[in-house]
Amino acid sequence: MATFNEVGPGKPVTESSRVDKLTPRSRFSHGMRAIIVIVIAIVILIPIFVMVNTAFKTRPEVVSVPPKVIYTPTLEGFVLLLTERAIASPATLEQLKAAAAEGELGLFDRIALESGQEITGPSQYVTRLRNSVIIAGLSTIASVVLAVFAGYAFSRYQVKGKNDLLFFILSTRFLPAVVVTVPLFLMYTQLELHDTHIGMILLYTVFNLSLAVWLMKGFFDEIPTEYEEAALVDGYSRLQAFFRIVLPQAATGVAATAVFCLIFAWNEYAFALMLTSEVARTAPPSIPTMLGRGGIEWTAIAAGSLGFLIPVVIVVFLLRNYLLRGVTFGAVRK
Amino acid sequence: MSNLQLQNVTKEFPGVTALKDVTFDVQDGEFFVLLGPTGAGKTTTLRVIAGLTKQDEGSILLDDEPVDEFPPAERDVALVFQQYSLYPTMSVYDNLAFPLRSPMRNLPEDEIKTKVEDTAEILRIGHLIDRKTAHLSGGEMQRVSIGRAIVRDPRIFLMDEPLSNLDFKLREALRVELQHLQKTQGSTTLFVTHDQIEALTMADRIAVLNRGQIIQIGTPEDIYDRPATTFVAQLVGTPRINLMKSQRENSTLQIEKSDLHLPMPPDCGVPEEILLGIRPEDIDIEPGGNFSGQVALTEPLGVETVVHVRSGEQTLVSLIPGLVNYRKGDNVKFNIHSERLHCFELDGNRVQED
Amino acid sequence: MATIKLQQVEKKFGDFQAVKPMDLTIQDGEFVVLLGPSGCGKTTTLRMISGLETVTTGTIMLGDRNVTWLHPSERDVAFVFQFYALYPHISARENISFPLRAQGESKDVINQRVQEVAALLRIEHLLNQRPGNLSGGDQQRVALARALVRRPEAFLMDEPLGALDADFRETMRAEIKQLHIDQNATTVYVTHDQIEAMAMGDRIVVMSEAVVQQAGSPHEVYYDPANLFVARFIGSPGMNLVSSVYSQGVVSIPGTENRYSVPDGWQTPINETLEGEGQIVLGFRPEAAQLKTDGPLSGEVYASELQGAFSVLHVNVNTDDIVHIRSDRQIDYPIGTTLRFDIDPQMVRFFDPGTEAGIKREVSQ
């Protein structure tokens, strides 16, 4: 069993950490602060709550006043979102009904059937979600890989004009995206990168790289050089030492950087709207296009937003510990 | 094991000369200590030898062959750092095996296993072999670091203050172990420290380094008994040596601002004015002493007591055996071992004996 | 100045007990050192006295005031930190006068008091410097001046020499002790360095694992350690402690020929503690061992260390126990040499391995 000697605070504490017994008065203000925080949290969460509910309501339920709090969840919105449908001819209708009775019909087909429709194929939303995954995923990988090497070099080597270079890299972030979209649009059209996956991947990679390099440099700075030097003396080359010693220790940094890049690329709207149309269009600009077409498809929009949110939520949840460290990194450095 | 030679090694960093014309050699099987204060250039010396820093001038020879052009991996030296050198993502076993798995050696796994287990045995860390290094105490970590150096049987061990981050009791214990290990294995070791006790206790020979230059090379006895400069005299020995300006008066030596007249020590001949050094243990407080003074302060350390004795405006620090308790202002008599006095020129160099 | 009284003071951090209920009275003008390894609760104790940490239970009296629940600023104690805690953006003079200005003293009084303490600590020439330009020793002098200037009821010092070079440490150690003798201020001093504790303390409170192991004068903790922990912790190297077996007036080290006859005055208490015979720990300080060709104990040299004025021999008395013997520095023994030695009967000690407590010798025969 480890004694306190081994695990306890090894360094003397030099700052005050007075933990007062709470007087009734400070206990009250403590409570007040907690209530305020909870209220703010609720206000912020309301839209998400409404969105989730809307996704599972039927169209009439969505627009009913007062809003329905208790309802039977339905996947109608998701069917609208994910499929192309047509009004079924009476003959097909009969067929489908028969199939449904025998339990041979899929869930979505059954829901479509309730409003007399048949599913003719997947909707564009599916393609766009897939585009989002491809573009965001690949650009994230590319940015992180490049940033790992660039950050390591900036951290360890005497690069000429290092500070200027670092500032230049960061300065690419100063311009708002909207300002550069038009020139980019013209350039991409000329280069035939408009509406291509590779074009979007390149764009997001370049855009993410500045932040990623800075983050990775910070993480590498925190790893003492003694580790690599020990490996050098032990008989390893610089590159081997990097992969076997440094990179495993920078894993948290890599994960945090990846999440930051992924979130940007996943959520990006302005570039995607201007630079893609059919082939490479990602999910964010496509969701609003569901407005129209004979009324606003609120349930489909909500379902689309929800579907769009879920992948990021999962990734962030899996990496939440790294992310927290990523957010707070630098705060405790000298 | 091998011998090591440094020939006129010079290294400059922007704005500072880290090493200036450093020349020394470490014999096969010798425990050689580089002693000096922070910033003396000790660590730079080690890094130059390991190949982690390239010297500007001069040459490093291992077994009489220059290795200046070799990268660190090919020099086959082992380096033990002050801290941070264990790989936190690996177990103790993998840390020990790491140098053996390098492309330079690439031993088969069963041979690695034998070597790692033997090393763990020697250092008594066998029970820790499967632990992650993050879960070790400071002493255990440093044992593993030493193990990682031993395991591959290098030409020379370079140790950069490996004990200085440990607490005192542990340092004491590891110091003895390290010395025993080195003597029984006969390994060539270059050990860097700022702690004079570590240097005196472990070294076969010591090189005292200050501001990038070697001040004195010698056995611990040489360094302690015949320090070449006042810097060396003050660096070794605790409490610190008493150092006072003194004038020659006929055949006696008068310590400035005090009532102390000493018989002229034989080897302090020439100059009129010198810096006189008296080690605290060479001042004995005894009833029949030739000199007298008042106690200014006593510091009982346990096995011995430090007594600050005032004479005139000078305060002499004396170290006497046992625990004694004088009160401030007590009058005491004392003797000074005149055959163990140290005489320095006013510029700090030892008066040459002829 | 005032007496400090801790009554059943305890500190818990969640489930972790940092200080188990302890009683301690520090006399007016006394210099008490809290000594122990890191994490033993010494700093927490000091911080509770200062009010930087609240107590979980218990009472702290300062003079005849109960200060247990007072804010640090209301306790009238001065705290000296290991890392000086000087304000970097203002001069030494302003640093020193800071506590007086907080009390709203007049300019004249402030100037006069600052001059006084600056003279006392010999830092008059540094008063207009910023802390960043001062050496570690001078920074700590300024920090001490800042503590002194207020004339507080007590000084609390948390390893004030810990961040200094060995060089400065020796000098500052003597200076602080000198200061104490001159000012006679009640002082509680925390350190992990037993040499510092021995050199400075009127009384040493040795702590380990949140418990006071022994409180006594340097002489007491050095010669009569209350238990194995204190014996090991005090001294450099610490007391030699050899697991042995006692039977009929003789202590023998298992697996060897080593026998040591228990000196007069010890037999009765040992018999009482062990109820006849059994396991015992033989303890003696390195300087208590004398090399003798006909000594009753023997062992092989494991290592030998020149320590300046003397040498320390590390001798294997059986496979597990290495004892340290202080010897004349002229003698050099190669590893493996067999040595014989005796122990000064006045300086031998015995411990009960079960309770780890020291066995007390019969008082005066």
Tab-separated table of N, CA, C and O in Angstrom, chain C residues 112-169:
chain	number	residue	atom	x	y	z
C	112	GLN	N	10.865	54.679	10.709
C	112	GLN	CA	11.742	54.353	11.813
C	112	GLN	C	11.835	52.842	12.008
C	112	GLN	O	12.909	52.268	12.116
C	113	ARG	N	10.674	52.193	11.995
C	113	ARG	CA	10.659	50.739	12.212
C	113	ARG	C	11.369	50.005	11.084
C	113	ARG	O	12.110	49.039	11.315
C	114	VAL	N	11.158	50.449	9.851
C	114	VAL	CA	11.827	49.802	8.722
C	114	VAL	C	13.347	49.942	8.868
C	114	VAL	O	14.082	48.972	8.670
C	115	GLN	N	13.793	51.134	9.245
C	115	GLN	CA	15.231	51.325	9.447
C	115	GLN	C	15.763	50.370	10.506
C	115	GLN	O	16.818	49.768	10.351
C	116	GLU	N	15.008	50.246	11.592
C	116	GLU	CA	15.448	49.379	12.680
C	116	GLU	C	15.658	47.932	12.222
C	116	GLU	O	16.722	47.348	12.438
C	117	VAL	N	14.637	47.383	11.600
C	117	VAL	CA	14.777	45.967	11.209
C	117	VAL	C	15.807	45.806	10.103
C	117	VAL	O	16.520	44.813	10.060
C	118	ALA	N	15.900	46.795	9.218
C	118	ALA	CA	16.893	46.704	8.142
C	118	ALA	C	18.291	46.667	8.739
C	118	ALA	O	19.155	45.921	8.294
C	119	ALA	N	18.502	47.480	9.782
C	119	ALA	CA	19.810	47.487	10.441
C	119	ALA	C	20.065	46.131	11.099
C	119	ALA	O	21.151	45.570	11.005
C	120	LEU	N	19.039	45.617	11.749
C	120	LEU	CA	19.154	44.338	12.443
C	120	LEU	C	19.576	43.231	11.483
C	120	LEU	O	20.400	42.378	11.810
C	121	LEU	N	18.993	43.235	10.286
C	121	LEU	CA	19.277	42.170	9.325
C	121	LEU	C	20.374	42.567	8.339
C	121	LEU	O	20.664	41.827	7.405
C	122	ARG	N	20.949	43.728	8.541
C	122	ARG	CA	22.021	44.235	7.685
C	122	ARG	C	21.607	44.261	6.208
C	122	ARG	O	22.271	43.711	5.339
C	123	ILE	N	20.471	44.845	5.934
C	123	ILE	CA	20.026	44.961	4.541
C	123	ILE	C	19.726	46.417	4.194
C	123	ILE	O	18.997	46.697	3.237
C	124	GLU	N	20.280	47.362	4.963
C	124	GLU	CA	19.982	48.783	4.704
C	124	GLU	C	20.304	49.171	3.270
C	124	GLU	O	19.573	49.927	2.645
C	125	HIS	N	21.411	48.629	2.745
C	125	HIS	CA	21.841	49.023	1.416
C	125	HIS	C	20.972	48.424	0.306
C	125	HIS	O	21.141	48.736	-0.852
C	126	LEU	N	20.059	47.539	0.677
C	126	LEU	CA	19.248	46.866	-0.345
C	126	LEU	C	17.827	47.398	-0.399
C	126	LEU	O	17.018	46.954	-1.207
C	127	LEU	N	17.520	48.354	0.456
C	127	LEU	CA	16.114	48.726	0.632
C	127	LEU	C	15.443	49.236	-0.633
C	127	LEU	O	14.238	49.093	-0.803
C	128	ASN	N	16.224	49.854	-1.539
C	128	ASN	CA	15.571	50.409	-2.719
C	128	ASN	C	15.550	49.448	-3.907
C	128	ASN	O	15.076	49.787	-4.977
C	129	GLN	N	16.081	48.248	-3.688
C	129	GLN	CA	16.082	47.258	-4.767
C	129	GLN	C	14.746	46.534	-4.835
C	129	GLN	O	14.058	46.400	-3.834
C	130	ARG	N	14.456	46.031	-6.013
C	130	ARG	CA	13.286	45.149	-6.145
C	130	ARG	C	13.717	43.726	-5.826
C	130	ARG	O	14.862	43.349	-6.086
C	131	PRO	N	12.807	42.915	-5.302
C	131	PRO	CA	13.181	41.545	-4.915
C	131	PRO	C	13.859	40.763	-6.026
C	131	PRO	O	14.779	39.996	-5.767
C	132	GLY	N	13.439	40.974	-7.271
C	132	GLY	CA	14.006	40.217	-8.385
C	132	GLY	C	15.503	40.403	-8.531
C	132	GLY	O	16.189	39.547	-9.068
C	133	ASN	N	16.025	41.540	-8.045
C	133	ASN	CA	17.460	41.808	-8.187
C	133	ASN	C	18.277	41.280	-7.026
C	133	ASN	O	19.486	41.453	-6.989
C	134	LEU	N	17.626	40.689	-6.040
C	134	LEU	CA	18.339	40.235	-4.851
C	134	LEU	C	18.662	38.752	-4.936
C	134	LEU	O	17.969	37.992	-5.593
C	135	SER	N	19.716	38.350	-4.233
C	135	SER	CA	20.049	36.925	-4.158
C	135	SER	C	19.025	36.235	-3.259
C	135	SER	O	18.275	36.900	-2.534
C	136	GLY	N	19.010	34.903	-3.309
C	136	GLY	CA	18.050	34.153	-2.495
C	136	GLY	C	18.168	34.485	-1.017
C	136	GLY	O	17.167	34.697	-0.330
C	137	GLY	N	19.387	34.561	-0.531
C	137	GLY	CA	19.605	34.846	0.884
C	137	GLY	C	19.078	36.223	1.261
C	137	GLY	O	18.403	36.390	2.273
C	138	ASP	N	19.352	37.213	0.395
C	138	ASP	CA	18.881	38.565	0.683
C	138	ASP	C	17.360	38.653	0.606
C	138	ASP	O	16.728	39.363	1.382
C	139	GLN	N	16.784	37.912	-0.342
C	139	GLN	CA	15.325	37.908	-0.418
C	139	GLN	C	14.730	37.370	0.876
C	139	GLN	O	13.752	37.891	1.397
C	140	GLN	N	15.367	36.305	1.403
C	140	GLN	CA	14.826	35.741	2.632
C	140	GLN	C	15.056	36.702	3.800
C	140	GLN	O	14.237	36.776	4.709
C	141	ARG	N	16.134	37.477	3.758
C	141	ARG	CA	16.352	38.483	4.797
C	141	ARG	C	15.252	39.536	4.749
C	141	ARG	O	14.727	39.954	5.780
C	142	VAL	N	14.895	39.950	3.526
C	142	VAL	CA	13.817	40.934	3.397
C	142	VAL	C	12.500	40.339	3.916
C	142	VAL	O	11.743	40.993	4.630
C	143	ALA	N	12.274	39.071	3.584
C	143	ALA	CA	11.047	38.418	4.054
C	143	ALA	C	11.027	38.360	5.584
C	143	ALA	O	9.987	38.572	6.216
C	144	LEU	N	12.184	38.085	6.180
C	144	LEU	CA	12.275	38.055	7.640
C	144	LEU	C	12.015	39.457	8.204
C	144	LEU	O	11.316	39.615	9.209
C	145	ALA	N	12.567	40.454	7.525
C	145	ALA	CA	12.364	41.829	7.984
C	145	ALA	C	10.877	42.167	7.951
C	145	ALA	O	10.347	42.796	8.859
C	146	ARG	N	10.209	41.742	6.894
C	146	ARG	CA	8.781	42.017	6.788
C	146	ARG	C	8.020	41.362	7.934
C	146	ARG	O	7.020	41.880	8.417
C	147	ALA	N	8.492	40.186	8.350
C	147	ALA	CA	7.831	39.510	9.470
C	147	ALA	C	8.142	40.223	10.786
C	147	ALA	O	7.270	40.404	11.635
C	148	LEU	N	9.398	40.654	10.927
C	148	LEU	CA	9.838	41.261	12.189
C	148	LEU	C	9.212	42.620	12.435
C	148	LEU	O	8.933	42.993	13.572
C	149	VAL	N	9.001	43.370	11.365
C	149	VAL	CA	8.656	44.771	11.483
C	149	VAL	C	7.342	44.987	12.242
C	149	VAL	O	7.128	45.997	12.886
C	150	ARG	N	6.500	43.965	12.197
C	150	ARG	CA	5.191	44.104	12.834
C	150	ARG	C	5.220	43.862	14.320
C	150	ARG	O	4.230	44.069	14.991
C	151	ARG	N	6.321	43.313	14.809
C	151	ARG	CA	6.395	42.895	16.212
C	151	ARG	C	5.212	42.009	16.578
C	151	ARG	O	4.395	42.348	17.448
C	152	PRO	N	5.080	40.903	15.917
C	152	PRO	CA	3.913	40.041	16.138
C	152	PRO	C	4.045	39.233	17.425
C	152	PRO	O	5.100	39.235	18.063
C	153	GLU	N	2.988	38.541	17.764
C	153	GLU	CA	2.995	37.689	18.954
C	153	GLU	C	3.892	36.469	18.751
C	153	GLU	O	4.455	35.951	19.691
C	154	ALA	N	3.970	36.006	17.525
C	154	ALA	CA	4.776	34.811	17.267
C	154	ALA	C	5.224	34.793	15.812
C	154	ALA	O	4.557	35.350	14.940
C	155	PHE	N	6.366	34.157	15.573
C	155	PHE	CA	6.855	33.950	14.216
C	155	PHE	C	6.600	32.524	13.794
C	155	PHE	O	6.903	31.593	14.533
C	156	LEU	N	6.062	32.388	12.608
C	156	LEU	CA	5.860	31.050	12.066
C	156	LEU	C	6.671	30.972	10.787
C	156	LEU	O	6.522	31.807	9.902
C	157	MET	N	7.553	30.001	10.704
C	157	MET	CA	8.423	29.907	9.531
C	157	MET	C	8.293	28.539	8.891
C	157	MET	O	8.480	27.524	9.534
C	158	ASP	N	7.989	28.562	7.595
C	158	ASP	CA	7.789	27.314	6.863
C	158	ASP	C	8.990	27.059	5.957
C	158	ASP	O	9.060	27.587	4.859
C	159	GLU	N	9.913	26.257	6.405
C	159	GLU	CA	11.132	25.932	5.649
C	159	GLU	C	11.753	27.162	5.002
C	159	GLU	O	12.001	27.165	3.797
C	160	PRO	N	12.046	28.194	5.774
C	160	PRO	CA	12.521	29.429	5.134
C	160	PRO	C	13.865	29.267	4.434
C	160	PRO	O	14.214	30.073	3.597
C	161	LEU	N	14.607	28.222	4.762
C	161	LEU	CA	15.914	28.046	4.131
C	161	LEU	C	15.873	27.023	3.014
C	161	LEU	O	16.879	26.780	2.351
C	162	GLY	N	14.703	26.426	2.819
C	162	GLY	CA	14.598	25.305	1.883
C	162	GLY	C	14.995	25.646	0.467
C	162	GLY	O	15.479	24.801	-0.265
C	163	ALA	N	14.781	26.906	0.059
C	163	ALA	CA	15.036	27.245	-1.337
C	163	ALA	C	16.430	27.827	-1.538
C	163	ALA	O	16.778	28.224	-2.634
C	164	LEU	N	17.227	27.871	-0.481
C	164	LEU	CA	18.551	28.494	-0.612
C	164	LEU	C	19.629	27.466	-0.948
C	164	LEU	O	19.492	26.288	-0.667
C	165	ASP	N	20.725	27.962	-1.515
C	165	ASP	CA	21.893	27.109	-1.750
C	165	ASP	C	22.468	26.660	-0.412
C	165	ASP	O	22.330	27.339	0.584
C	166	ALA	N	23.172	25.546	-0.431
C	166	ALA	CA	23.767	24.995	0.791
C	166	ALA	C	24.601	26.047	1.505
C	166	ALA	O	24.566	26.182	2.729
C	167	ASP	N	25.318	26.814	0.707
C	167	ASP	CA	26.159	27.887	1.207
C	167	ASP	C	25.426	28.872	2.100
C	167	ASP	O	25.770	29.101	3.250
C	168	PHE	N	24.385	29.470	1.486
C	168	PHE	CA	23.582	30.462	2.164
C	168	PHE	C	22.859	29.862	3.342
C	168	PHE	O	22.613	30.521	4.343
C	169	ARG	N	22.477	28.602	3.191
C	169	ARG	CA	21.662	27.961	4.204
C	169	ARG	C	22.398	27.963	5.538
C	169	ARG	O	21.841	28.264	6.574
